[in-house]
Structure formats: C-alpha cells, structure tokens
XYZ file of C-alpha atoms in Angstrom:
335
model
C -0.302 -0.418 -0.175
C 1.545 3.120 -1.031
C 0.163 7.144 0.258
C 0.624 10.256 -1.703
C -0.953 13.404 -2.661
C -1.464 12.488 -6.228
C -1.571 10.045 -8.659
C -1.204 10.187 -12.411
C -2.218 7.806 -14.511
C 0.051 8.183 -17.995
C 3.973 8.724 -18.247
C 3.662 10.720 -21.428
C 5.150 14.107 -22.079
C 2.666 16.110 -20.728
C 2.336 13.570 -17.212
C 6.096 14.183 -16.805
C 5.624 17.910 -17.149
C 2.136 17.275 -14.328
C 5.345 15.897 -12.370
C 6.874 18.891 -12.433
C 3.830 21.622 -11.702
C 2.815 19.389 -9.157
C 6.653 19.686 -7.283
C 6.048 23.094 -7.346
C 3.384 23.400 -5.094
C 4.947 20.623 -3.067
C 2.435 17.643 -4.015
C 4.075 14.328 -3.585
C 3.381 12.337 -6.839
C 3.230 8.749 -7.916
C 2.846 7.493 -11.430
C 1.339 5.181 -13.471
C 1.755 3.651 -16.783
C 1.065 0.549 -18.795
C 4.417 1.025 -21.051
C 7.794 -0.123 -19.694
C 9.615 2.966 -19.660
C 8.716 6.438 -19.471
C 7.471 8.595 -22.598
C 4.064 7.267 -24.094
C 4.055 7.335 -28.091
C 7.062 9.911 -28.126
C 9.127 6.863 -26.551
C 7.037 3.880 -28.449
C 6.365 5.111 -31.455
C 8.439 7.775 -32.661
C 11.384 8.776 -30.629
C 13.636 9.944 -33.538
C 11.085 11.989 -35.063
C 11.897 15.738 -34.660
C 8.975 18.179 -33.035
C 8.922 21.966 -33.730
C 6.353 23.322 -31.707
C 7.933 23.266 -28.189
C 8.626 26.883 -27.136
C 12.635 27.483 -27.397
C 13.583 24.259 -29.056
C 13.298 24.918 -32.726
C 13.608 21.685 -33.230
C 13.949 18.367 -30.769
C 13.435 15.235 -31.376
C 10.871 13.044 -29.634
C 13.641 11.142 -26.974
C 15.550 14.104 -26.073
C 12.559 15.944 -25.044
C 11.147 13.025 -22.483
C 14.779 12.819 -21.448
C 14.570 16.783 -20.864
C 10.803 16.056 -19.152
C 12.060 13.497 -16.871
C 15.030 15.713 -15.548
C 13.228 18.155 -14.978
C 10.381 16.117 -12.774
C 13.788 14.082 -11.007
C 14.117 16.733 -8.664
C 10.810 16.109 -6.890
C 11.665 12.443 -6.723
C 8.639 10.686 -8.602
C 7.580 7.017 -7.961
C 7.004 5.565 -10.612
C 5.439 2.187 -11.291
C 5.453 0.881 -14.798
C 4.844 -1.496 -17.349
C 1.563 -1.680 -15.324
C -2.010 -0.973 -16.015
C -4.718 0.728 -13.946
C -7.179 -1.865 -13.149
C -9.455 -0.012 -10.538
C -10.052 2.963 -9.219
C -12.687 3.610 -6.488
C -13.424 5.992 -2.502
C -11.698 5.426 -0.075
C -11.869 6.568 3.242
C -10.262 10.183 4.246
C -11.417 11.786 1.139
C -8.635 9.690 -0.571
C -8.944 7.620 -3.602
C -7.495 4.015 -4.388
C -5.962 2.827 -6.997
C -5.036 -1.302 -8.013
C -2.155 -2.040 -11.228
C -2.763 -5.165 -12.921
C 0.827 -6.039 -10.910
C -1.535 -5.971 -7.342
C 0.081 -2.405 -6.381
C -2.017 -0.490 -4.379
C -1.978 3.396 -4.007
C -4.119 5.409 -2.513
C -4.312 9.634 -3.677
C -5.727 12.779 -2.104
C -6.144 13.586 -5.945
C -5.606 12.113 -9.483
C -4.546 13.437 -12.926
C -5.067 10.994 -15.885
C -2.690 11.759 -18.384
C -3.456 8.856 -20.383
C -3.065 10.409 -24.205
C -5.014 8.535 -26.591
C -5.327 5.901 -24.133
C -3.965 2.052 -24.726
C -2.637 2.151 -27.861
C -1.997 -0.509 -30.973
C -1.518 -0.470 -34.526
C -3.825 -0.968 -36.715
C -2.619 -4.144 -38.943
C -3.081 -4.915 -42.222
C -5.234 -7.849 -43.911
C -2.488 -10.076 -44.984
C -2.302 -14.064 -44.210
C 0.804 -15.162 -42.170
C 2.066 -11.099 -41.369
C 2.419 -12.431 -37.702
C 5.302 -14.275 -39.150
C 7.459 -11.354 -40.529
C 6.366 -8.893 -37.707
C 9.537 -7.695 -35.516
C 11.420 -9.082 -37.704
C 11.019 -7.411 -41.006
C 7.291 -5.860 -40.697
C 7.489 -3.462 -38.238
C 4.520 -0.941 -36.917
C 6.713 2.105 -35.468
C 10.345 3.325 -37.038
C 12.448 3.354 -33.083
C 15.884 3.557 -34.908
C 15.913 5.267 -38.559
C 19.809 3.649 -38.809
C 18.680 -0.155 -38.431
C 16.964 0.554 -42.015
C 20.328 1.996 -43.335
C 20.900 0.103 -46.955
C 17.693 -1.909 -47.242
C 14.633 -2.189 -49.765
C 11.874 -0.083 -47.620
C 8.388 -0.744 -48.710
C 5.873 1.679 -46.946
C 2.120 1.442 -47.036
C -0.283 4.559 -45.916
C -0.855 7.585 -46.597
C -1.222 10.384 -43.903
C 1.452 12.119 -42.241
C 3.414 9.744 -40.313
C 3.726 7.182 -43.843
C 4.854 10.254 -45.789
C 7.528 11.515 -42.824
C 9.491 8.755 -42.733
C 8.923 7.531 -46.437
C 11.162 11.286 -46.882
C 13.843 10.437 -43.566
C 14.315 7.031 -44.888
C 15.075 8.260 -47.701
C 18.092 10.117 -46.595
C 19.273 6.345 -46.070
C 17.376 3.165 -47.385
C 19.097 1.465 -50.361
C 15.310 1.955 -51.935
C 12.259 3.528 -50.581
C 8.883 2.719 -52.221
C 5.290 4.108 -51.311
C 2.374 2.197 -51.559
C -1.045 3.983 -51.383
C -4.218 3.594 -52.861
C -4.242 6.993 -54.273
C -2.598 9.575 -55.839
C -3.042 12.275 -52.855
C -2.528 11.506 -49.760
C -3.501 13.469 -46.222
C -0.437 14.394 -45.085
C 1.225 18.279 -44.478
C 0.928 19.629 -48.137
C 4.487 20.740 -47.749
C 5.167 17.216 -46.911
C 3.428 15.778 -49.775
C 5.238 18.289 -51.883
C 8.748 17.347 -50.602
C 7.454 13.810 -51.579
C 6.179 14.344 -55.308
C 9.906 16.302 -55.540
C 11.553 12.970 -54.305
C 9.815 10.665 -56.545
C 10.153 13.186 -59.251
C 13.822 12.950 -58.882
C 13.608 9.163 -58.914
C 14.922 8.783 -55.281
C 11.248 7.354 -53.827
C 8.867 4.874 -56.013
C 5.549 6.029 -55.364
C 3.361 2.364 -56.448
C -0.467 4.183 -56.437
C -3.343 3.068 -56.683
C -1.863 -0.136 -55.394
C -2.991 -2.146 -52.112
C -0.928 -4.337 -50.008
C -1.919 -8.037 -51.480
C 0.433 -10.782 -49.844
C 4.209 -11.233 -48.152
C 7.335 -13.404 -49.453
C 9.671 -14.474 -47.488
C 11.030 -17.220 -45.372
C 11.487 -17.796 -41.568
C 10.006 -13.753 -41.196
C 12.418 -12.561 -43.689
C 10.995 -10.842 -46.440
C 11.583 -10.525 -49.677
C 8.554 -9.197 -51.789
C 5.882 -7.206 -51.418
C 2.950 -7.682 -53.849
C 0.506 -5.452 -53.994
C -2.950 -5.012 -56.384
C -5.062 -2.367 -58.083
C -8.897 -2.980 -57.351
C -9.017 -3.616 -61.305
C -6.659 -7.071 -60.207
C -3.297 -5.238 -61.696
C -0.960 -6.906 -59.492
C 3.193 -6.009 -58.851
C 5.815 -7.760 -57.174
C 8.033 -4.959 -55.185
C 11.230 -6.299 -54.247
C 11.766 -5.394 -50.446
C 13.817 -6.021 -47.324
C 11.158 -4.511 -44.537
C 7.443 -3.540 -44.881
C 6.506 -0.688 -42.620
C 2.444 -0.239 -42.828
C 1.380 2.892 -41.060
C -2.638 2.463 -41.422
C -2.720 4.172 -37.793
C -3.773 3.010 -34.785
C -6.573 1.411 -32.592
C -7.232 3.365 -29.782
C -9.202 2.325 -26.436
C -9.688 3.870 -23.179
C -9.503 0.870 -21.649
C -10.551 0.808 -17.286
C -11.141 4.431 -17.526
C -13.885 4.155 -19.746
C -15.578 2.541 -16.251
C -14.461 4.962 -13.922
C -17.837 7.033 -14.051
C -16.250 9.787 -15.907
C -18.170 12.209 -18.002
C -17.297 10.595 -21.867
C -17.584 12.475 -25.482
C -16.399 10.234 -28.325
C -13.921 8.216 -26.430
C -12.356 11.198 -24.446
C -13.181 12.689 -21.029
C -14.623 16.271 -20.817
C -12.993 18.488 -18.080
C -13.421 22.044 -17.043
C -10.582 23.839 -18.741
C -9.929 26.671 -16.227
C -9.377 23.791 -13.535
C -9.001 20.860 -15.654
C -11.814 18.786 -13.400
C -13.809 15.948 -14.823
C -17.037 15.463 -12.783
C -15.804 13.508 -10.463
C -14.239 15.194 -7.686
C -10.673 14.767 -6.937
C -10.363 13.422 -10.113
C -8.521 15.377 -13.387
C -7.725 15.264 -16.679
C -5.025 16.457 -19.107
C -3.489 16.211 -22.580
C -4.859 14.628 -25.753
C -7.626 12.221 -23.436
C -9.542 15.144 -22.638
C -11.972 17.859 -24.953
C -13.582 20.530 -23.807
C -14.311 23.658 -26.963
C -12.009 24.918 -28.255
C -9.691 22.246 -27.338
C -5.874 22.194 -29.727
C -4.592 18.617 -28.933
C -0.924 19.650 -28.807
C 1.853 18.696 -26.407
C 1.883 22.520 -25.408
C -1.405 22.350 -24.413
C -1.304 19.446 -22.528
C 1.571 21.492 -20.399
C -0.642 24.273 -19.820
C -3.726 21.322 -18.170
C -0.949 19.942 -16.616
C -0.423 23.234 -14.517
C -4.243 24.073 -14.040
C -4.767 20.326 -12.637
C -2.082 20.699 -10.485
C -3.337 24.033 -8.901
C -6.901 22.627 -8.450
C -5.488 19.393 -6.989
C -3.518 21.593 -4.429
C -6.889 23.569 -3.835
C -8.348 20.386 -3.228
C -6.065 18.448 -0.759
C -5.044 21.937 1.316
C -8.167 23.889 1.163
C -6.731 25.786 4.217
C -3.704 27.018 2.914
C -4.040 29.189 -0.077
C -1.853 29.249 -3.231
C 0.349 31.751 -3.117
C 1.026 32.067 -7.293
C 5.020 32.955 -7.719
C 6.622 32.604 -11.211
C 9.426 29.978 -11.065
C 11.709 33.009 -11.728
C 11.251 34.278 -7.989
C 10.620 30.904 -6.599
C 13.051 28.622 -8.107
C 12.672 24.528 -7.477
C 11.326 23.842 -4.183
C 13.072 20.977 -2.402
C 11.460 17.445 -2.866
C-alpha cells in the first residue's frame, strides 16, 4: 500500500510535466503507466521524430524531449510504477482515491490526474495472411531507430503524415523506398506531400499508386517481396527487405472508461478552467480530454498540467491559499 498526494495516470510528456507542476506546489506524486518506460508515444512510436512546436526548441527529437522532461521532474522524486495498468479506481476513507494496478500495486491519493494520451494504443494491422511470422523481424509498425534501415529496401504503406514523414526520412538512409497508397493524393501536410512528390520526380522514391497490399513473400520472417494489387486486379511485386504499414492506431481508454467519467467520443470532458472532471478529485489533461476549443498539442497539455496541479493543491490544502509565484522568483522547491 502506497499513499501520496497525487497519482498521475500516464507517463507521457504531459504526465511528466504534471509531476513537475505538482512538485512546484509541493505535492508528492506517484506515476502509473502500462508501458515499460516513460514517454508514451514519444518513446514507443517515434523517438527519433523531430518536434517543432515546443517553446524554446526550434527542433527537438521526441526521445530527447522525454529525457529533458524526466530530468525536470526528477528533483521532486516521483515514484514510477511502470509496466502496469490501473485496473480499478474507487473512493477510500479520508477523502482518498484508491487505485489498484494489474500487478497488484495499491496506491491511495487525495487527487488523481489522468494524463493517458490516446489511452491504450496499438497498430491497425493490414489483413495479410501470415503477417505475424514477419512482425518484429521485417514488418514493423513503428520506427524507433532510423539507422537500422540503412541500406535496406523499404516499402511503406499508407497515406497519412506518418507514412509521408518516414518516407522522406528513410530516403536518406535506405537503399530504396517505395510508397504504396490506394490513390495519388495523401492525407499529409501539404509541404511534406510536395517534398515527397519532388523526391519521386527525382527518382529517389518510388510511388506505387493506386495499389494496396495483397501478400508477402519470404521465409522464416525474412521478407523478400511485397505483392500489391489495384482494385481492378492488376498485380505488382516489389522487392523488399522491410515493410512499414502505417494505417494509424487502434485506441481505447481501457479501464478508464469504467471510472464513471463524463465521456464525449471516447475522450474525457473537463472544465478547462480547473482541469476537473465530473468526479471530485479526478482531473484530466492532455490528448485524453476534450472541451470547446481544445487543441491537441503537447504544449496545450503542458498548460493543462499546470492548471490541474493547482486545482489539486486547492483540493488537498483548502485551508492554505496558494500564492502564485513565477518559477524565476520561487526557484524549484526542495523535494
């Protein structure tokens, strides 16, 4: 049994910054995340992907951002419970909430901040016979180390930002990059699509349209070719060492959906002035929340984390008014 001021559910960038903001108002935190490491999608899906809209960083790779956020939170000595999912949340005596995880960890806290991002996530797998034998060997749904694809023949399937961005990036290191899409238009940022088309015109990327994945050729998980076909049945074989199917994520709130929170389209409704949910003592921040005018940006989540921390302080210490101070004047309080 652990007891603390705040439990933060989710150790992504917004969850990590919530640790810092809680620390700044002298609230102790425990953090629970189903992944084995902190960072959420930044760590699990695109650690080498550059992010351009973090204030003060013209460009920062996702993995580096997580390293810096963890270091920023470290002075407040958060306790991490990783590789486990919160299975139940129920009121306890003394104004506490009690959480129990999939590993049997029990934590009592006066406030809970849900920073679960998109919730539990996994890739949308293409319906290809026998694809399981290739997964993790020559079929990958995420790129964690670009360098591992150097000199490889890479086939990318998909038409969104992830597919286009990685096609542009891997064209710099791969022996050949082929992009398979069912049509000539993409659901990516216009500038990225223009760069893709320019590399196609220069002969540095093969654009295979309008085709869809049909089957895989290979032995013992080693890919040799990707077979594609048009809706009219025209088939084509693409020699390949690697297949990267980027068809988005399958997302679910998991047990969070059973906590009695007001939901709208699988997102938690909050009051943006306080980050409070419809249940007293439960707050939510980041991509998991919705309200009028909500922007799904990391920096928006950072601001929500600051609001949630101060709201939690008011709940936990109602008799002690919080006098707002800038960090430049208060410094970092002793943990």
